[in-house]
Amino acid sequence: FPPIFEKMAALKKLVPIHSGESITFGETTITAHALHHPGGSQGYKVTCRGKSFVFATDHEQSEEVDAALAEFCKGCDLLYTEGQYLLSEYRGEKGLPANNRVPRNGWGHTPMEWCLKTALKAGVHEIHLGHKDPYRKDEELSQIESYLTELIAKESKEPAKLRLKMASEGMTTRL
């Protein structure tokens, strides 16, 4: 690591895709969206046969609801995004299992509560939170999932349609 493209024999052609651009392969379209992270980052929407998946991690929202990301994700079937910090950890009010209480503003990651608000604004059907702090234990992740599920019910203006899962190794999802 890091991967050296010259040694990756399966790569035949690299095609850059910039924010706002799309590329199509058969029935599948991939669209890029600029994200906010030190060093830069992009999210991607993959659309095929009427289903859509958005991958948008390594992104720090500047507000509770990221209007541009919500528009990009509008009505998507699945959004995979941040699961690094709770709002109290982001603000430095609470420490992480292996870290002191320090504000994490500017580190490139959105509080999970804000991710939910953006997903609700976008009308996303399901959200998977990944990119988790590696020191969190499964029990803590389960508690966080319960807390966030309750938050979805409180934040929803109508019966909650947004489903939440904490992403895990080996997990598969069918759209």
Tab-separated table of N, CA and C in Angstrom:
chain	number	residue	atom	x	y	z
A	1	PHE	N	0.847	-1.179	0.000
A	1	PHE	CA	0.000	0.000	0.000
A	1	PHE	C	0.880	1.226	0.000
A	2	PRO	N	0.597	2.269	-0.684
A	2	PRO	CA	-0.590	2.507	-1.502
A	2	PRO	C	-0.538	1.738	-2.812
A	3	PRO	N	-1.704	1.525	-3.445
A	3	PRO	CA	-1.706	0.789	-4.713
A	3	PRO	C	-0.945	1.562	-5.788
A	4	ILE	N	-0.232	0.839	-6.583
A	4	ILE	CA	0.529	1.428	-7.694
A	4	ILE	C	-0.199	1.017	-8.969
A	5	PHE	N	-0.750	2.007	-9.666
A	5	PHE	CA	-1.592	1.715	-10.819
A	5	PHE	C	-0.873	0.881	-11.874
A	6	GLU	N	0.417	1.086	-12.050
A	6	GLU	CA	1.150	0.319	-13.065
A	6	GLU	C	1.146	-1.176	-12.752
A	7	LYS	N	0.990	-1.544	-11.466
A	7	LYS	CA	1.010	-2.953	-11.083
A	7	LYS	C	-0.390	-3.560	-11.011
A	8	MET	N	-1.393	-2.752	-11.261
A	8	MET	CA	-2.774	-3.241	-11.217
A	8	MET	C	-3.179	-3.642	-12.631
A	9	ALA	N	-2.831	-4.858	-13.007
A	9	ALA	CA	-2.994	-5.328	-14.380
A	9	ALA	C	-4.438	-5.311	-14.868
A	10	ALA	N	-5.409	-5.422	-13.971
A	10	ALA	CA	-6.812	-5.443	-14.388
A	10	ALA	C	-7.288	-4.083	-14.877
A	11	LEU	N	-6.612	-3.015	-14.482
A	11	LEU	CA	-7.008	-1.677	-14.942
A	11	LEU	C	-6.552	-1.479	-16.378
A	12	LYS	N	-7.498	-1.269	-17.245
A	12	LYS	CA	-7.174	-1.062	-18.653
A	12	LYS	C	-7.181	0.409	-19.016
A	13	LYS	N	-8.048	1.187	-18.325
A	13	LYS	CA	-8.180	2.587	-18.670
A	13	LYS	C	-8.734	3.342	-17.460
A	14	LEU	N	-8.117	4.449	-17.128
A	14	LEU	CA	-8.622	5.316	-16.069
A	14	LEU	C	-9.386	6.460	-16.714
A	15	VAL	N	-10.609	6.677	-16.227
A	15	VAL	CA	-11.440	7.751	-16.764
A	15	VAL	C	-11.781	8.692	-15.617
A	16	PRO	N	-11.180	9.884	-15.602
A	16	PRO	CA	-11.509	10.831	-14.531
A	16	PRO	C	-12.958	11.291	-14.636
A	17	ILE	N	-13.577	11.455	-13.488
A	17	ILE	CA	-14.943	11.962	-13.444
A	17	ILE	C	-14.971	13.056	-12.371
A	18	HIS	N	-15.383	14.233	-12.746
A	18	HIS	CA	-15.373	15.394	-11.860
A	18	HIS	C	-16.783	15.692	-11.366
A	19	SER	N	-16.860	16.465	-10.300
A	19	SER	CA	-18.147	16.818	-9.710
A	19	SER	C	-19.113	17.352	-10.764
A	20	GLY	N	-20.327	16.799	-10.749
A	20	GLY	CA	-21.353	17.211	-11.705
A	20	GLY	C	-21.335	16.422	-12.998
A	21	GLU	N	-20.283	15.651	-13.222
A	21	GLU	CA	-20.180	14.849	-14.444
A	21	GLU	C	-20.724	13.444	-14.205
A	22	SER	N	-21.100	12.795	-15.287
A	22	SER	CA	-21.585	11.419	-15.244
A	22	SER	C	-20.863	10.600	-16.287
A	23	ILE	N	-20.827	9.319	-16.036
A	23	ILE	CA	-20.281	8.370	-16.996
A	23	ILE	C	-21.237	7.181	-17.020
A	24	THR	N	-21.488	6.635	-18.213
A	24	THR	CA	-22.448	5.547	-18.344
A	24	THR	C	-21.781	4.311	-18.924
A	25	PHE	N	-22.098	3.167	-18.317
A	25	PHE	CA	-21.652	1.857	-18.788
A	25	PHE	C	-22.915	1.015	-18.945
A	26	GLY	N	-23.335	0.750	-20.160
A	26	GLY	CA	-24.568	-0.017	-20.370
A	26	GLY	C	-25.743	0.677	-19.698
A	27	GLU	N	-26.402	-0.012	-18.756
A	27	GLU	CA	-27.566	0.542	-18.054
A	27	GLU	C	-27.182	1.304	-16.774
A	28	THR	N	-25.910	1.364	-16.461
A	28	THR	CA	-25.461	1.963	-15.206
A	28	THR	C	-24.833	3.332	-15.444
A	29	THR	N	-25.296	4.315	-14.681
A	29	THR	CA	-24.741	5.659	-14.738
A	29	THR	C	-24.142	6.001	-13.388
A	30	ILE	N	-22.931	6.549	-13.410
A	30	ILE	CA	-22.244	6.990	-12.199
A	30	ILE	C	-22.074	8.502	-12.310
A	31	THR	N	-22.539	9.210	-11.277
A	31	THR	CA	-22.456	10.670	-11.235
A	31	THR	C	-21.634	11.075	-10.021
A	32	ALA	N	-20.753	12.055	-10.196
A	32	ALA	CA	-19.875	12.514	-9.113
A	32	ALA	C	-20.433	13.770	-8.452
A	33	HIS	N	-20.093	13.921	-7.170
A	33	HIS	CA	-20.529	15.086	-6.392
A	33	HIS	C	-19.401	15.476	-5.440
A	34	ALA	N	-19.005	16.744	-5.457
A	34	ALA	CA	-17.926	17.219	-4.585
A	34	ALA	C	-18.342	17.165	-3.124
A	35	LEU	N	-17.452	16.659	-2.292
A	35	LEU	CA	-17.652	16.602	-0.851
A	35	LEU	C	-16.603	17.475	-0.181
A	36	HIS	N	-16.773	17.711	1.104
A	36	HIS	CA	-15.846	18.562	1.850
A	36	HIS	C	-15.009	17.700	2.797
A	37	HIS	N	-13.716	17.624	2.527
A	37	HIS	CA	-12.780	16.836	3.345
A	37	HIS	C	-11.382	17.389	3.115
A	38	PRO	N	-10.554	17.461	4.156
A	38	PRO	CA	-9.166	17.902	3.917
A	38	PRO	C	-8.530	17.024	2.835
A	39	GLY	N	-7.956	17.644	1.829
A	39	GLY	CA	-7.359	16.896	0.722
A	39	GLY	C	-8.345	16.595	-0.389
A	40	GLY	N	-9.631	16.888	-0.179
A	40	GLY	CA	-10.642	16.661	-1.207
A	40	GLY	C	-11.306	15.304	-1.105
A	41	SER	N	-12.481	15.209	-1.650
A	41	SER	CA	-13.242	13.955	-1.657
A	41	SER	C	-14.420	14.117	-2.606
A	42	GLN	N	-14.893	13.007	-3.125
A	42	GLN	CA	-16.070	13.003	-3.986
A	42	GLN	C	-17.014	11.907	-3.544
A	43	GLY	N	-18.291	12.167	-3.715
A	43	GLY	CA	-19.309	11.149	-3.538
A	43	GLY	C	-19.763	10.700	-4.909
A	44	TYR	N	-20.413	9.549	-4.949
A	44	TYR	CA	-20.856	9.002	-6.221
A	44	TYR	C	-22.263	8.449	-6.102
A	45	LYS	N	-23.063	8.687	-7.136
A	45	LYS	CA	-24.383	8.069	-7.232
A	45	LYS	C	-24.333	7.067	-8.372
A	46	VAL	N	-24.725	5.848	-8.060
A	46	VAL	CA	-24.789	4.788	-9.058
A	46	VAL	C	-26.264	4.503	-9.302
A	47	THR	N	-26.693	4.663	-10.544
A	47	THR	CA	-28.093	4.456	-10.907
A	47	THR	C	-28.164	3.372	-11.970
A	48	CYS	N	-29.069	2.407	-11.752
A	48	CYS	CA	-29.239	1.319	-12.719
A	48	CYS	C	-30.644	0.743	-12.568
A	49	ARG	N	-31.341	0.625	-13.672
A	49	ARG	CA	-32.671	0.013	-13.703
A	49	ARG	C	-33.612	0.611	-12.658
A	50	GLY	N	-33.591	1.923	-12.533
A	50	GLY	CA	-34.512	2.611	-11.648
A	50	GLY	C	-34.134	2.608	-10.176
A	51	LYS	N	-32.994	2.039	-9.827
A	51	LYS	CA	-32.519	2.011	-8.443
A	51	LYS	C	-31.283	2.891	-8.341
A	52	SER	N	-31.071	3.479	-7.147
A	52	SER	CA	-29.895	4.335	-6.981
A	52	SER	C	-29.249	4.154	-5.621
A	53	PHE	N	-27.936	4.222	-5.627
A	53	PHE	CA	-27.094	4.080	-4.444
A	53	PHE	C	-26.131	5.256	-4.427
A	54	VAL	N	-26.024	5.936	-3.287
A	54	VAL	CA	-25.089	7.042	-3.147
A	54	VAL	C	-24.044	6.663	-2.113
A	55	PHE	N	-22.787	6.832	-2.482
A	55	PHE	CA	-21.650	6.633	-1.585
A	55	PHE	C	-21.086	8.016	-1.304
A	56	ALA	N	-21.229	8.487	-0.049
A	56	ALA	CA	-20.785	9.842	0.294
A	56	ALA	C	-20.190	9.843	1.697
A	57	THR	N	-18.954	9.421	1.793
A	57	THR	CA	-18.265	9.409	3.073
A	57	THR	C	-17.003	10.245	2.942
A	58	ASP	N	-16.332	10.499	4.049
A	58	ASP	CA	-15.237	11.468	4.075
A	58	ASP	C	-15.782	12.825	3.643
A	59	HIS	N	-16.821	13.249	4.361
A	59	HIS	CA	-17.510	14.499	4.053
A	59	HIS	C	-17.906	15.182	5.363
A	60	GLU	N	-17.581	16.447	5.477
A	60	GLU	CA	-17.970	17.223	6.650
A	60	GLU	C	-18.958	18.301	6.235
A	61	GLN	N	-20.190	18.131	6.688
A	61	GLN	CA	-21.221	19.127	6.422
A	61	GLN	C	-20.925	20.375	7.239
A	62	SER	N	-21.218	21.541	6.681
A	62	SER	CA	-21.014	22.784	7.416
A	62	SER	C	-22.263	23.182	8.195
A	63	GLU	N	-23.372	22.512	7.905
A	63	GLU	CA	-24.638	22.786	8.579
A	63	GLU	C	-25.332	21.470	8.898
A	64	GLU	N	-26.386	21.560	9.723
A	64	GLU	CA	-27.122	20.349	10.100
A	64	GLU	C	-27.658	19.605	8.889
A	65	VAL	N	-28.149	20.336	7.905
A	65	VAL	CA	-28.634	19.726	6.663
A	65	VAL	C	-27.776	20.265	5.523
A	66	ASP	N	-27.180	19.371	4.784
A	66	ASP	CA	-26.392	19.744	3.616
A	66	ASP	C	-27.342	19.748	2.414
A	67	ALA	N	-27.798	20.932	2.028
A	67	ALA	CA	-28.795	21.059	0.961
A	67	ALA	C	-28.296	20.489	-0.368
A	68	ALA	N	-27.034	20.719	-0.692
A	68	ALA	CA	-26.490	20.223	-1.970
A	68	ALA	C	-26.424	18.695	-1.970
A	69	LEU	N	-25.991	18.107	-0.862
A	69	LEU	CA	-25.932	16.642	-0.780
A	69	LEU	C	-27.347	16.061	-0.781
A	70	ALA	N	-28.279	16.719	-0.086
A	70	ALA	CA	-29.667	16.246	-0.075
A	70	ALA	C	-30.241	16.237	-1.490
A	71	GLU	N	-29.944	17.267	-2.262
A	71	GLU	CA	-30.424	17.320	-3.650
A	71	GLU	C	-29.786	16.199	-4.478
A	72	PHE	N	-28.506	15.953	-4.262
A	72	PHE	CA	-27.792	14.892	-4.986
A	72	PHE	C	-28.392	13.514	-4.658
A	73	CYS	N	-28.789	13.318	-3.403
A	73	CYS	CA	-29.314	12.032	-2.931
A	73	CYS	C	-30.824	11.895	-3.094
A	74	LYS	N	-31.477	12.925	-3.561
A	74	LYS	CA	-32.936	12.992	-3.555
A	74	LYS	C	-33.592	11.684	-4.010
A	75	GLY	N	-34.366	11.094	-3.081
A	75	GLY	CA	-35.127	9.890	-3.379
A	75	GLY	C	-34.320	8.635	-3.617
A	76	CYS	N	-33.026	8.639	-3.301
A	76	CYS	CA	-32.222	7.444	-3.596
A	76	CYS	C	-32.643	6.275	-2.695
A	77	ASP	N	-32.362	5.084	-3.169
A	77	ASP	CA	-32.729	3.879	-2.426
A	77	ASP	C	-31.817	3.644	-1.232
A	78	LEU	N	-30.528	3.930	-1.397
A	78	LEU	CA	-29.572	3.671	-0.322
A	78	LEU	C	-28.486	4.740	-0.318
A	79	LEU	N	-28.201	5.260	0.871
A	79	LEU	CA	-27.109	6.205	1.087
A	79	LEU	C	-26.144	5.588	2.079
A	80	TYR	N	-24.886	5.460	1.677
A	80	TYR	CA	-23.815	5.040	2.589
A	80	TYR	C	-23.038	6.299	2.935
A	81	THR	N	-22.933	6.593	4.249
A	81	THR	CA	-22.253	7.812	4.652
A	81	THR	C	-21.596	7.653	6.020
A	82	GLU	N	-21.261	8.776	6.617
A	82	GLU	CA	-20.477	8.855	7.845
A	82	GLU	C	-21.083	8.155	9.052
A	83	GLY	N	-20.230	7.517	9.807
A	83	GLY	CA	-20.607	6.935	11.090
A	83	GLY	C	-19.477	7.114	12.085
A	84	GLN	N	-18.644	8.119	11.874
A	84	GLN	CA	-17.446	8.327	12.690
A	84	GLN	C	-17.762	8.892	14.072
A	85	TYR	N	-18.571	9.967	14.121
A	85	TYR	CA	-18.801	10.667	15.389
A	85	TYR	C	-20.277	10.933	15.643
A	86	LEU	N	-20.627	10.928	16.905
A	86	LEU	CA	-21.890	11.506	17.338
A	86	LEU	C	-21.673	13.005	17.488
A	87	LEU	N	-22.735	13.774	17.520
A	87	LEU	CA	-22.630	15.226	17.613
A	87	LEU	C	-21.846	15.653	18.864
A	88	SER	N	-22.079	14.994	19.988
A	88	SER	CA	-21.368	15.347	21.232
A	88	SER	C	-19.869	15.088	21.105
A	89	GLU	N	-19.477	14.073	20.355
A	89	GLU	CA	-18.052	13.770	20.130
A	89	GLU	C	-17.446	14.781	19.151
A	90	TYR	N	-18.210	15.127	18.138
A	90	TYR	CA	-17.778	16.112	17.141
A	90	TYR	C	-17.498	17.457	17.808
A	91	ARG	N	-18.358	17.835	18.735
A	91	ARG	CA	-18.197	19.112	19.441
A	91	ARG	C	-17.147	19.055	20.555
A	92	GLY	N	-16.688	17.854	20.910
A	92	GLY	CA	-15.702	17.711	21.977
A	92	GLY	C	-16.313	17.652	23.369
A	93	GLU	N	-17.617	17.486	23.442
A	93	GLU	CA	-18.303	17.402	24.731
A	93	GLU	C	-18.135	16.021	25.353
A	94	LYS	N	-17.906	15.032	24.520
A	94	LYS	CA	-17.756	13.648	24.962
A	94	LYS	C	-16.573	13.053	24.203
A	95	GLY	N	-15.804	12.199	24.870
A	95	GLY	CA	-14.678	11.552	24.204
A	95	GLY	C	-15.097	10.269	23.513
A	96	LEU	N	-14.251	9.806	22.628
A	96	LEU	CA	-14.431	8.506	21.980
A	96	LEU	C	-13.749	7.452	22.844
A	97	PRO	N	-13.996	6.169	22.594
A	97	PRO	CA	-13.390	5.136	23.438
A	97	PRO	C	-11.873	5.245	23.602
A	98	ALA	N	-11.152	5.667	22.588
A	98	ALA	CA	-9.689	5.716	22.684
A	98	ALA	C	-9.139	7.139	22.599
A	99	ASN	N	-9.993	8.141	22.658
A	99	ASN	CA	-9.550	9.522	22.468
A	99	ASN	C	-10.066	10.412	23.590
A	100	ASN	N	-9.383	11.501	23.801
A	100	ASN	CA	-9.839	12.507	24.747
A	100	ASN	C	-10.974	13.310	24.144
A	101	ARG	N	-11.562	14.140	24.988
A	101	ARG	CA	-12.615	15.033	24.522
A	101	ARG	C	-11.961	16.206	23.798
A	102	VAL	N	-11.992	16.169	22.490
A	102	VAL	CA	-11.461	17.262	21.680
A	102	VAL	C	-12.453	17.558	20.561
A	103	PRO	N	-12.641	18.817	20.220
A	103	PRO	CA	-13.508	19.129	19.080
A	103	PRO	C	-12.925	18.534	17.794
A	104	ARG	N	-13.793	18.033	16.947
A	104	ARG	CA	-13.347	17.380	15.712
A	104	ARG	C	-13.792	18.150	14.469
A	105	ASN	N	-14.177	19.400	14.663
A	105	ASN	CA	-14.550	20.258	13.548
A	105	ASN	C	-13.344	20.440	12.635
A	106	GLY	N	-13.535	20.280	11.345
A	106	GLY	CA	-12.456	20.441	10.379
A	106	GLY	C	-11.713	19.152	10.065
A	107	TRP	N	-12.133	18.046	10.673
A	107	TRP	CA	-11.464	16.765	10.442
A	107	TRP	C	-12.029	16.023	9.237
A	108	GLY	N	-13.118	16.521	8.652
A	108	GLY	CA	-13.648	15.922	7.433
A	108	GLY	C	-14.766	14.918	7.630
A	109	HIS	N	-15.408	14.922	8.806
A	109	HIS	CA	-16.465	13.939	9.069
A	109	HIS	C	-17.673	14.614	9.703
A	110	THR	N	-18.856	14.234	9.262
A	110	THR	CA	-20.113	14.810	9.717
A	110	THR	C	-20.664	14.020	10.900
A	111	PRO	N	-21.217	14.706	11.899
A	111	PRO	CA	-21.889	13.976	12.984
A	111	PRO	C	-23.033	13.128	12.419
A	112	MET	N	-23.209	11.947	12.982
A	112	MET	CA	-24.236	11.030	12.487
A	112	MET	C	-25.624	11.654	12.505
A	113	GLU	N	-25.924	12.449	13.532
A	113	GLU	CA	-27.239	13.085	13.618
A	113	GLU	C	-27.485	13.999	12.424
A	114	TRP	N	-26.464	14.707	11.974
A	114	TRP	CA	-26.602	15.585	10.811
A	114	TRP	C	-26.756	14.772	9.525
A	115	CYS	N	-26.086	13.630	9.454
A	115	CYS	CA	-26.251	12.748	8.286
A	115	CYS	C	-27.708	12.320	8.155
A	116	LEU	N	-28.332	11.995	9.293
A	116	LEU	CA	-29.740	11.596	9.274
A	116	LEU	C	-30.629	12.737	8.793
A	117	LYS	N	-30.359	13.949	9.258
A	117	LYS	CA	-31.170	15.093	8.858
A	117	LYS	C	-31.067	15.336	7.351
A	118	THR	N	-29.885	15.178	6.803
A	118	THR	CA	-29.711	15.338	5.360
A	118	THR	C	-30.456	14.235	4.613
A	119	ALA	N	-30.359	13.003	5.114
A	119	ALA	CA	-31.051	11.876	4.471
A	119	ALA	C	-32.566	12.057	4.518
A	120	LEU	N	-33.080	12.535	5.647
A	120	LEU	CA	-34.519	12.784	5.762
A	120	LEU	C	-34.958	13.877	4.791
A	121	LYS	N	-34.176	14.940	4.694
A	121	LYS	CA	-34.484	16.032	3.763
A	121	LYS	C	-34.521	15.519	2.327
A	122	ALA	N	-33.619	14.583	2.010
A	122	ALA	CA	-33.512	14.042	0.657
A	122	ALA	C	-34.576	12.993	0.342
A	123	GLY	N	-35.266	12.485	1.353
A	123	GLY	CA	-36.235	11.417	1.113
A	123	GLY	C	-35.571	10.096	0.792
A	124	VAL	N	-34.378	9.888	1.357
A	124	VAL	CA	-33.644	8.633	1.163
A	124	VAL	C	-34.455	7.486	1.783
A	125	HIS	N	-34.430	6.310	1.186
A	125	HIS	CA	-35.183	5.165	1.690
A	125	HIS	C	-34.426	4.435	2.802
A	126	GLU	N	-33.109	4.303	2.639
A	126	GLU	CA	-32.305	3.569	3.628
A	126	GLU	C	-30.939	4.230	3.732
A	127	ILE	N	-30.423	4.294	4.964
A	127	ILE	CA	-29.092	4.858	5.201
A	127	ILE	C	-28.243	3.832	5.935
A	128	HIS	N	-27.030	3.664	5.455
A	128	HIS	CA	-26.050	2.811	6.128
A	128	HIS	C	-24.917	3.701	6.609
A	129	LEU	N	-24.622	3.624	7.887
A	129	LEU	CA	-23.548	4.423	8.458
A	129	LEU	C	-22.316	3.548	8.613
A	130	GLY	N	-21.241	3.975	7.992
A	130	GLY	CA	-19.973	3.261	8.056
A	130	GLY	C	-18.884	4.233	8.433
A	131	HIS	N	-17.667	3.943	8.032
A	131	HIS	CA	-16.528	4.806	8.339
A	131	HIS	C	-16.515	5.105	9.834
A	132	LYS	N	-16.661	4.046	10.633
A	132	LYS	CA	-16.791	4.175	12.088
A	132	LYS	C	-15.432	4.257	12.763
A	133	ASP	N	-15.440	4.827	13.968
A	133	ASP	CA	-14.231	4.839	14.774
A	133	ASP	C	-13.843	3.384	15.049
A	134	PRO	N	-12.593	2.996	14.765
A	134	PRO	CA	-12.199	1.586	14.891
A	134	PRO	C	-12.194	1.060	16.328
A	135	TYR	N	-12.249	1.944	17.310
A	135	TYR	CA	-12.224	1.494	18.700
A	135	TYR	C	-13.616	1.247	19.278
A	136	ARG	N	-14.650	1.531	18.528
A	136	ARG	CA	-15.999	1.282	19.035
A	136	ARG	C	-16.261	-0.216	19.093
A	137	LYS	N	-16.875	-0.639	20.144
A	137	LYS	CA	-17.251	-2.052	20.303
A	137	LYS	C	-18.653	-2.273	19.735
A	138	ASP	N	-18.951	-3.529	19.401
A	138	ASP	CA	-20.250	-3.860	18.816
A	138	ASP	C	-21.412	-3.412	19.693
A	139	GLU	N	-21.265	-3.559	21.022
A	139	GLU	CA	-22.341	-3.161	21.932
A	139	GLU	C	-22.624	-1.660	21.808
A	140	GLU	N	-21.574	-0.861	21.708
A	140	GLU	CA	-21.744	0.581	21.577
A	140	GLU	C	-22.414	0.916	20.233
A	141	LEU	N	-22.000	0.237	19.174
A	141	LEU	CA	-22.615	0.470	17.864
A	141	LEU	C	-24.103	0.125	17.889
A	142	SER	N	-24.458	-0.924	18.597
A	142	SER	CA	-25.863	-1.300	18.732
A	142	SER	C	-26.649	-0.223	19.484
A	143	GLN	N	-26.060	0.332	20.533
A	143	GLN	CA	-26.703	1.422	21.286
A	143	GLN	C	-26.862	2.668	20.405
A	144	ILE	N	-25.822	2.965	19.631
A	144	ILE	CA	-25.889	4.122	18.728
A	144	ILE	C	-26.983	3.914	17.691
A	145	GLU	N	-27.086	2.713	17.146
A	145	GLU	CA	-28.119	2.410	16.152
A	145	GLU	C	-29.513	2.615	16.755
A	146	SER	N	-29.723	2.171	17.988
A	146	SER	CA	-31.016	2.368	18.656
A	146	SER	C	-31.306	3.849	18.861
A	147	TYR	N	-30.307	4.592	19.328
A	147	TYR	CA	-30.457	6.030	19.545
A	147	TYR	C	-30.818	6.734	18.238
A	148	LEU	N	-30.115	6.411	17.160
A	148	LEU	CA	-30.359	7.071	15.878
A	148	LEU	C	-31.713	6.678	15.286
A	149	THR	N	-32.136	5.441	15.492
A	149	THR	CA	-33.445	4.993	15.022
A	149	THR	C	-34.548	5.786	15.733
A	150	GLU	N	-34.378	6.009	17.041
A	150	GLU	CA	-35.340	6.834	17.788
A	150	GLU	C	-35.324	8.274	17.271
A	151	LEU	N	-34.146	8.777	16.955
A	151	LEU	CA	-34.019	10.139	16.440
A	151	LEU	C	-34.732	10.295	15.099
A	152	ILE	N	-34.641	9.283	14.254
A	152	ILE	CA	-35.340	9.311	12.963
A	152	ILE	C	-36.844	9.450	13.200
A	153	ALA	N	-37.374	8.679	14.135
A	153	ALA	CA	-38.808	8.735	14.434
A	153	ALA	C	-39.200	10.125	14.927
A	154	LYS	N	-38.352	10.763	15.726
A	154	LYS	CA	-38.646	12.100	16.247
A	154	LYS	C	-38.544	13.164	15.158
A	155	GLU	N	-37.572	13.018	14.267
A	155	GLU	CA	-37.304	14.029	13.234
A	155	GLU	C	-38.256	13.925	12.046
A	156	SER	N	-38.859	12.754	11.851
A	156	SER	CA	-39.741	12.543	10.697
A	156	SER	C	-41.046	13.282	10.890
A	157	LYS	N	-41.495	13.945	9.836
A	157	LYS	CA	-42.757	14.681	9.888
A	157	LYS	C	-43.947	13.742	9.726
A	158	GLU	N	-43.708	12.599	9.173
A	158	GLU	CA	-44.736	11.580	9.000
A	158	GLU	C	-44.125	10.277	9.489
A	159	PRO	N	-44.866	9.181	9.483
A	159	PRO	CA	-44.255	7.927	9.950
A	159	PRO	C	-42.910	7.690	9.253
A	160	ALA	N	-41.903	7.363	10.054
A	160	ALA	CA	-40.531	7.238	9.547
A	160	ALA	C	-40.450	6.226	8.410
A	161	LYS	N	-39.953	6.702	7.266
A	161	LYS	CA	-39.756	5.829	6.109
A	161	LYS	C	-38.275	5.520	5.922
A	162	LEU	N	-37.415	6.276	6.603
A	162	LEU	CA	-35.971	6.072	6.488
A	162	LEU	C	-35.550	4.911	7.381
A	163	ARG	N	-34.969	3.895	6.771
A	163	ARG	CA	-34.437	2.761	7.525
A	163	ARG	C	-32.952	2.992	7.754
A	164	LEU	N	-32.463	2.584	8.909
A	164	LEU	CA	-31.067	2.800	9.289
A	164	LEU	C	-30.396	1.478	9.616
A	165	LYS	N	-29.150	1.346	9.172
A	165	LYS	CA	-28.314	0.201	9.555
A	165	LYS	C	-26.903	0.710	9.784
A	166	MET	N	-26.243	0.156	10.767
A	166	MET	CA	-24.818	0.396	10.940
A	166	MET	C	-24.129	-0.613	10.012
A	167	ALA	N	-23.386	-0.129	9.050
A	167	ALA	CA	-22.708	-1.007	8.096
A	167	ALA	C	-21.707	-1.879	8.841
A	168	SER	N	-21.560	-3.108	8.372
A	168	SER	CA	-20.614	-4.026	9.002
A	168	SER	C	-19.907	-4.858	7.938
A	169	GLU	N	-18.759	-5.357	8.321
A	169	GLU	CA	-17.969	-6.168	7.388
A	169	GLU	C	-18.776	-7.375	6.916
A	170	GLY	N	-18.778	-7.597	5.613
A	170	GLY	CA	-19.470	-8.726	5.025
A	170	GLY	C	-20.951	-8.498	4.771
A	171	MET	N	-21.464	-7.353	5.165
A	171	MET	CA	-22.879	-7.041	4.975
A	171	MET	C	-23.179	-6.889	3.485
A	172	THR	N	-24.298	-7.421	3.058
A	172	THR	CA	-24.748	-7.248	1.683
A	172	THR	C	-26.158	-6.679	1.693
A	173	THR	N	-26.476	-5.942	0.659
A	173	THR	CA	-27.797	-5.320	0.540
A	173	THR	C	-28.251	-5.456	-0.900
A	174	ARG	N	-29.504	-5.813	-1.070
A	174	ARG	CA	-30.086	-5.914	-2.411
A	174	ARG	C	-31.025	-4.737	-2.609
A	175	LEU	N	-30.826	-4.023	-3.709
A	175	LEU	CA	-31.713	-2.901	-4.027
A	175	LEU	C	-32.835	-3.373	-4.932
